[in-house]
Amino acid sequence: MKRRLLVGNWKMNLLCAGALELVDALAQHDAVSDSIVDVVVCPPFTVLADVGRRLHGISLGGQNCHAELKGAFTGEVSAEMLFDVGCTWVILGHSERRRDQHETDAEIGHKVLTAQQAGLRPIVCVGEQLADRQAGRTTQIIQRQLDGIIEHAGAPALSAAVIAYEPVWAIGTGLAATAEQAQQVHTMIRGHLAQHGVARDIPLLYGGSVTESNAAELFGCADIDGALIGGASLKPAEFARIIHHARQVAR
Ligand code: PEP
């Protein structure tokens, strides 16, 4: 049975006290990994160490890392630093970073290699803008993103990563892709990656306004192996119910 992966992206939210409260609440709601689900939380850098010390049964991830392992990069955080504070995962190429920090596929591909060198498993985000979808360019955009990343990271490195399909128009909008839309893109991603020599069983997450209301339907899709969850991961009871749905529809 393939385990499902549920990743909470806390983004730039929570100070130390609030982050620890959230961790305690997750424990109370039984939001933990087991033989069916893997649960990961990605808090802001400033609280990673404290959160990591408090977590039980949940893995820790960073929201980004630099493409180089060390050096004169003021204000940046390296993959080794994340590993050093207990991270085993890192989100790379989130659309908010592509938009605000102008991250390119080449840079994201480079980060995949660096992250793996440091012992982290990358969660690599791809997704189209609303205008792309409306113009029928979803496949073209996503394949271009994947190709750019593969060109720099290589198929073997990507095979050991996780891909998160996050339509930009669905992130933080309350307007999730339908299960049918998500499944369609996931099938395309799996097929395209396989053509490039990437493992067919690479986990594919869906991200974009996942809630307790749409989780079960999304998890019922053959090619959706879990979710990257923003807003709902800050609400412990809801995050726990999403995890519960993932357990219920385990294959
Ligand atoms: C995200 O931050 O990756 C995300 C999917 O956010 P939300 O669940 O809030 O749409």
Short mmCIF file of C-alpha atoms and ligand atoms in Angstrom, two decimals:
data_model
loop_
_atom_site.label_atom_id
_atom_site.label_comp_id
_atom_site.label_asym_id
_atom_site.label_seq_id
_atom_site.Cartn_x
_atom_site.Cartn_y
_atom_site.Cartn_z
CA MET A 1 0.00 0.00 0.00
CA LYS A 2 1.28 3.45 -0.94
CA ARG A 3 1.41 5.78 2.05
CA ARG A 4 -0.27 9.14 1.71
CA LEU A 5 1.67 12.31 2.43
CA LEU A 6 0.11 15.35 4.10
CA VAL A 7 2.23 18.47 4.32
CA GLY A 8 1.23 21.60 6.25
CA ASN A 9 2.74 24.81 4.93
CA TRP A 10 2.48 27.38 7.71
CA LYS A 11 3.93 30.11 5.47
CA MET A 12 4.87 33.36 7.28
CA ASN A 13 2.55 32.77 10.23
CA LEU A 14 2.98 32.18 13.96
CA LEU A 15 5.41 33.32 16.61
CA CYS A 16 7.03 30.79 18.92
CA ALA A 17 4.22 30.54 21.49
CA GLY A 18 1.54 30.16 18.83
CA ALA A 19 3.57 27.59 16.91
CA LEU A 20 4.03 25.45 20.02
CA GLU A 21 0.32 25.75 20.83
CA LEU A 22 -0.46 24.48 17.35
CA VAL A 23 1.89 21.52 17.80
CA ASP A 24 0.23 20.63 21.11
CA ALA A 25 -3.21 20.92 19.54
CA LEU A 26 -2.17 18.63 16.66
CA ALA A 27 -1.10 16.01 19.20
CA GLN A 28 -4.45 16.30 20.99
CA HIS A 29 -6.25 15.76 17.69
CA ASP A 30 -4.16 12.69 16.88
CA ALA A 31 -2.67 14.34 13.79
CA VAL A 32 0.28 11.98 13.53
CA SER A 33 2.01 9.72 11.03
CA ASP A 34 1.22 6.02 11.06
CA SER A 35 1.47 3.11 8.64
CA ILE A 36 -1.04 4.79 6.29
CA VAL A 37 -0.17 8.50 6.38
CA ASP A 38 3.00 10.55 6.65
CA VAL A 39 2.42 13.94 8.26
CA VAL A 40 4.87 16.83 7.79
CA VAL A 41 4.71 20.44 8.98
CA CYS A 42 6.74 23.27 7.49
CA PRO A 43 6.88 26.17 9.97
CA PRO A 44 8.75 29.45 9.43
CA PHE A 45 12.55 29.24 9.90
CA THR A 46 12.49 31.14 13.20
CA VAL A 47 10.46 28.49 15.02
CA LEU A 48 11.80 25.33 13.35
CA ALA A 49 14.08 24.29 16.19
CA ASP A 50 11.47 24.84 18.91
CA VAL A 51 8.73 23.14 16.93
CA GLY A 52 11.05 20.24 16.07
CA ARG A 53 11.80 19.61 19.75
CA ARG A 54 8.07 19.52 20.55
CA LEU A 55 6.85 17.34 17.65
CA HIS A 56 6.05 13.65 18.09
CA GLY A 57 5.01 11.53 15.15
CA ILE A 58 5.16 14.43 12.70
CA SER A 59 8.14 15.23 10.47
CA LEU A 60 9.63 18.68 10.09
CA GLY A 61 10.23 20.55 6.84
CA GLY A 62 11.52 23.92 5.66
CA GLN A 63 9.60 26.17 3.27
CA ASN A 64 12.65 26.88 1.10
CA CYS A 65 16.43 26.59 1.06
CA HIS A 66 19.25 28.23 -0.88
CA ALA A 67 20.66 26.59 -4.01
CA GLU A 68 24.22 26.64 -2.57
CA LEU A 69 25.24 24.67 0.50
CA LYS A 70 27.09 27.56 2.16
CA GLY A 71 28.74 30.89 1.48
CA ALA A 72 28.27 34.63 1.26
CA PHE A 73 24.49 34.74 0.88
CA THR A 74 23.30 37.19 3.50
CA GLY A 75 19.86 36.45 4.85
CA GLU A 76 19.59 33.01 3.27
CA VAL A 77 19.13 29.59 4.88
CA SER A 78 20.94 26.51 3.57
CA ALA A 79 19.68 22.95 3.22
CA GLU A 80 22.32 21.82 5.74
CA MET A 81 20.99 24.33 8.27
CA LEU A 82 17.50 22.92 7.86
CA PHE A 83 18.80 19.38 8.33
CA ASP A 84 20.78 20.53 11.36
CA VAL A 85 17.61 21.68 13.16
CA GLY A 86 15.79 18.43 12.44
CA CYS A 87 14.20 18.93 9.03
CA THR A 88 13.89 15.96 6.71
CA TRP A 89 11.77 17.73 4.08
CA VAL A 90 11.85 21.01 2.17
CA ILE A 91 9.29 22.72 -0.07
CA LEU A 92 10.92 24.05 -3.25
CA GLY A 93 9.57 26.32 -5.98
CA HIS A 94 6.35 27.35 -4.23
CA SER A 95 4.42 29.70 -6.52
CA GLU A 96 4.70 32.49 -3.94
CA ARG A 97 8.50 32.27 -4.27
CA ARG A 98 8.35 31.99 -8.05
CA ARG A 99 6.19 35.17 -7.99
CA ASP A 100 7.95 37.21 -5.28
CA GLN A 101 11.55 35.98 -5.51
CA HIS A 102 11.43 35.28 -9.27
CA GLU A 103 12.65 31.72 -8.76
CA THR A 104 13.29 29.92 -12.03
CA ASP A 105 12.99 26.24 -12.88
CA ALA A 106 16.77 26.09 -13.29
CA GLU A 107 17.28 27.43 -9.76
CA ILE A 108 14.66 25.04 -8.39
CA GLY A 109 16.42 22.13 -10.13
CA HIS A 110 19.69 23.20 -8.54
CA LYS A 111 17.98 23.38 -5.13
CA VAL A 112 16.65 19.83 -5.55
CA LEU A 113 20.23 18.55 -5.81
CA THR A 114 21.51 20.66 -2.93
CA ALA A 115 18.62 19.65 -0.68
CA GLN A 116 19.21 15.97 -1.36
CA GLN A 117 22.94 16.37 -0.78
CA ALA A 118 22.07 17.73 2.67
CA GLY A 119 19.72 14.85 3.48
CA LEU A 120 16.40 16.56 2.75
CA ARG A 121 13.57 15.22 0.59
CA PRO A 122 12.29 17.98 -1.71
CA ILE A 123 8.62 18.72 -2.35
CA VAL A 124 8.76 20.43 -5.72
CA CYS A 125 5.85 22.70 -6.64
CA VAL A 126 4.50 23.29 -10.13
CA GLY A 127 1.27 24.89 -11.31
CA GLU A 128 -0.38 27.14 -13.81
CA GLN A 129 -1.85 30.65 -13.53
CA LEU A 130 -5.57 31.19 -14.09
CA ALA A 131 -4.91 32.86 -17.46
CA ASP A 132 -2.91 29.81 -18.58
CA ARG A 133 -5.74 27.45 -17.68
CA GLN A 134 -8.31 29.65 -19.38
CA ALA A 135 -6.16 29.73 -22.52
CA GLY A 136 -5.81 25.93 -22.51
CA ARG A 137 -2.09 26.09 -21.68
CA THR A 138 -2.06 24.09 -18.42
CA THR A 139 -0.25 21.06 -19.84
CA GLN A 140 2.27 23.17 -21.73
CA ILE A 141 3.12 25.31 -18.68
CA ILE A 142 3.51 22.40 -16.29
CA GLN A 143 5.56 20.32 -18.71
CA ARG A 144 7.83 23.31 -19.27
CA GLN A 145 8.32 23.69 -15.50
CA LEU A 146 9.04 19.98 -15.09
CA ASP A 147 11.44 19.92 -18.04
CA GLY A 148 13.37 22.91 -16.68
CA ILE A 149 13.72 21.22 -13.30
CA ILE A 150 14.71 17.82 -14.79
CA GLU A 151 17.29 19.50 -17.00
CA HIS A 152 19.12 20.80 -13.93
CA ALA A 153 18.39 18.11 -11.34
CA GLY A 154 18.26 15.02 -13.56
CA ALA A 155 15.65 12.25 -13.58
CA PRO A 156 17.25 10.17 -10.76
CA ALA A 157 17.17 13.13 -8.34
CA LEU A 158 13.60 13.97 -9.22
CA SER A 159 12.61 10.32 -8.78
CA ALA A 160 13.56 10.65 -5.11
CA ALA A 161 11.51 13.84 -4.68
CA VAL A 162 7.80 14.56 -4.39
CA ILE A 163 5.87 16.74 -6.85
CA ALA A 164 3.10 19.06 -5.64
CA TYR A 165 0.65 20.21 -8.29
CA GLU A 166 -0.56 23.59 -7.06
CA PRO A 167 -2.67 25.56 -9.52
CA VAL A 168 -1.82 29.16 -8.65
CA TRP A 169 -5.47 30.22 -8.91
CA ALA A 170 -6.41 27.73 -6.20
CA ILE A 171 -3.83 28.75 -3.57
CA GLY A 172 -5.39 30.64 -0.69
CA THR A 173 -8.47 31.51 -2.75
CA GLY A 174 -10.96 28.97 -1.46
CA LEU A 175 -11.37 27.90 -5.09
CA ALA A 176 -9.86 24.40 -5.18
CA ALA A 177 -9.44 22.44 -8.39
CA THR A 178 -12.13 19.81 -8.72
CA ALA A 179 -11.01 16.24 -8.14
CA GLU A 180 -11.46 15.65 -11.86
CA GLN A 181 -9.27 18.62 -12.82
CA ALA A 182 -6.57 17.61 -10.34
CA GLN A 183 -6.61 13.95 -11.39
CA GLN A 184 -6.35 14.95 -15.05
CA VAL A 185 -3.23 17.05 -14.41
CA HIS A 186 -1.71 14.40 -12.15
CA THR A 187 -2.12 11.74 -14.87
CA MET A 188 -0.42 14.08 -17.33
CA ILE A 189 2.43 14.80 -14.86
CA ARG A 190 3.02 11.12 -14.15
CA GLY A 191 3.08 10.24 -17.83
CA HIS A 192 5.34 13.14 -18.74
CA LEU A 193 7.81 12.38 -15.96
CA ALA A 194 7.88 8.70 -16.89
CA GLN A 195 8.82 9.66 -20.47
CA HIS A 196 11.84 11.43 -18.97
CA GLY A 197 12.87 8.43 -16.90
CA VAL A 198 11.40 9.62 -13.58
CA ALA A 199 9.99 6.84 -11.39
CA ARG A 200 6.31 6.13 -12.14
CA ASP A 201 5.54 5.85 -8.45
CA ILE A 202 6.82 9.33 -7.55
CA PRO A 203 4.33 10.75 -5.00
CA LEU A 204 2.10 13.47 -6.45
CA LEU A 205 0.45 15.89 -4.04
CA TYR A 206 -2.37 18.26 -4.81
CA GLY A 207 -2.28 21.72 -3.22
CA GLY A 208 -4.70 24.66 -3.39
CA SER A 209 -7.53 25.33 -0.94
CA VAL A 210 -7.67 21.77 0.40
CA THR A 211 -10.17 21.63 3.25
CA GLU A 212 -11.98 18.98 5.24
CA SER A 213 -14.87 19.36 2.74
CA ASN A 214 -12.99 18.49 -0.45
CA ALA A 215 -10.22 16.25 0.94
CA ALA A 216 -12.03 12.93 0.70
CA GLU A 217 -12.96 13.42 -2.95
CA LEU A 218 -9.43 14.51 -3.86
CA PHE A 219 -7.86 11.58 -1.99
CA GLY A 220 -10.22 9.22 -3.81
CA CYS A 221 -8.40 9.96 -7.10
CA ALA A 222 -6.00 7.31 -8.38
CA ASP A 223 -3.05 9.67 -8.92
CA ILE A 224 -3.43 11.94 -5.87
CA ASP A 225 -1.06 10.65 -3.21
CA GLY A 226 -1.62 13.38 -0.65
CA ALA A 227 -1.82 17.13 -0.24
CA LEU A 228 0.14 20.29 0.40
CA ILE A 229 -2.05 22.33 2.70
CA GLY A 230 -1.70 26.00 3.60
CA GLY A 231 -4.57 27.71 5.45
CA ALA A 232 -6.22 24.56 6.78
CA SER A 233 -2.92 23.34 8.29
CA LEU A 234 -3.08 26.22 10.77
CA LYS A 235 -6.40 24.89 12.13
CA PRO A 236 -5.51 21.76 14.10
CA ALA A 237 -8.98 20.20 14.19
CA GLU A 238 -9.44 20.67 10.45
CA PHE A 239 -5.91 19.47 9.61
CA ALA A 240 -6.60 16.37 11.72
CA ARG A 241 -9.87 15.74 9.88
CA ILE A 242 -8.06 16.02 6.53
CA ILE A 243 -5.56 13.43 7.79
CA HIS A 244 -8.48 11.27 8.86
CA HIS A 245 -9.93 11.45 5.32
CA ALA A 246 -6.55 10.41 3.92
CA ARG A 247 -6.56 7.36 6.22
CA GLN A 248 -10.13 6.45 5.25
CA VAL A 249 -9.46 6.36 1.52
CA ALA A 250 -6.11 4.62 1.79
CA ARG A 251 -5.49 2.28 -1.10
C1 PEP B 1 0.01 26.37 -0.14
O1 PEP B 1 0.43 27.25 0.57
O2 PEP B 1 0.81 25.67 -0.76
C2 PEP B 1 -1.45 26.19 -0.25
C3 PEP B 1 -1.89 25.21 -1.00
O3 PEP B 1 -2.23 27.04 0.44
P1 PEP B 1 -3.83 26.89 0.69
O4 PEP B 1 -4.08 25.48 1.15
O5 PEP B 1 -4.14 27.89 1.73
O6 PEP B 1 -4.50 27.16 -0.61
#
